[in-house]
């Protein structure tokens, strides 16, 4: 009996230790031990995540991922290699959940619905949904969409917002925003709809951007957050600290100016838009 009690005690103690270490293991520490940071980014959403003429992945989201990578290298005290993995609006949540990526910095709106299955970083960009149409199109706002074919991406909030704002529109959900824009360029759809800045990026990627126009008022609010695995506050806080740092040290403004500044291809037409990271952060002390 004594032996049995002793064995039981050992087993219980072992389970407590294992249980404690399992719950303490954070993606942050996993990255440090592997030396690799798998970052999910878009390839279809210029200027947030896209593949340039040289085949390199770049964009606003990618630049912020690089800052997280820098902070990881400092924290882990060894070089951390960033490996970019393509995610789409449809698979980005699943890729975070199943560990294919450590983060998805992928134009994702933080919604409470999505928070049922994943967590989000603090907000790092604010946008809203509009329409992209051929210049001179009779479509001026969501009120003109009845019976019209409107392309967007599967798994996006844009799909949901569009169905609510224009219930009589024929919403066509494609794999990628670049597919949606190709459909518009080929006259297979009448409009593309998603966040205004992605529309700006798609328009700017056309051989002649003046052939397209972004129209109508914003009909949604889209606060972007990076997608993170649920209940890993060590990793989430790490990412949020990087976002706080870049907001405080001027990096965010530099990255903003690089992609959206007045002389850029994606210059944001709204002069009132803030060039600072949205200020809803715990302060860095
Ligand atoms: N921000 C919206 C979303 O998270 C639309 C853009 C996208 O599909 O990434 O769904």
Short mmCIF file of C-alpha atoms in Angstrom, two decimals, residues 1 9 19 26-28 32 43 46 52 58 64-65 69 77 96 100 109 125 140 150 163 227 229 234 237 242 269 276:
data_model
loop_
_atom_site.label_atom_id
_atom_site.label_comp_id
_atom_site.label_asym_id
_atom_site.label_seq_id
_atom_site.Cartn_x
_atom_site.Cartn_y
_atom_site.Cartn_z
CA UNK A 1 0.00 0.00 0.00
CA UNK A 9 2.43 10.56 -5.64
CA UNK A 19 1.05 20.03 -17.12
CA UNK A 26 4.61 29.85 -25.57
CA UNK A 27 5.00 30.24 -29.31
CA UNK A 28 7.55 32.93 -28.41
CA UNK A 32 13.53 31.01 -29.91
CA UNK A 43 0.32 37.55 -51.53
CA UNK A 46 -1.10 45.04 -52.17
CA UNK A 52 6.82 42.18 -56.33
CA UNK A 58 6.78 42.75 -49.44
CA UNK A 64 5.68 45.05 -39.41
CA UNK A 65 6.48 41.33 -39.33
CA UNK A 69 11.46 39.45 -36.18
CA UNK A 77 19.71 36.38 -28.22
CA UNK A 96 -2.70 29.98 -37.05
CA UNK A 100 1.38 26.28 -39.86
CA UNK A 109 -10.11 42.65 -39.17
CA UNK A 125 -4.40 49.89 -38.96
CA UNK A 140 -21.61 54.99 -57.43
CA UNK A 150 -19.51 42.03 -57.17
CA UNK A 163 -24.42 40.86 -48.37
CA UNK A 227 -4.04 36.80 -35.83
CA UNK A 229 -3.25 31.46 -31.37
CA UNK A 234 3.17 35.58 -23.57
CA UNK A 237 2.09 40.53 -25.32
CA UNK A 242 6.63 45.42 -30.80
CA UNK A 269 -6.09 60.28 -50.85
CA UNK A 276 0.12 57.01 -36.50
#
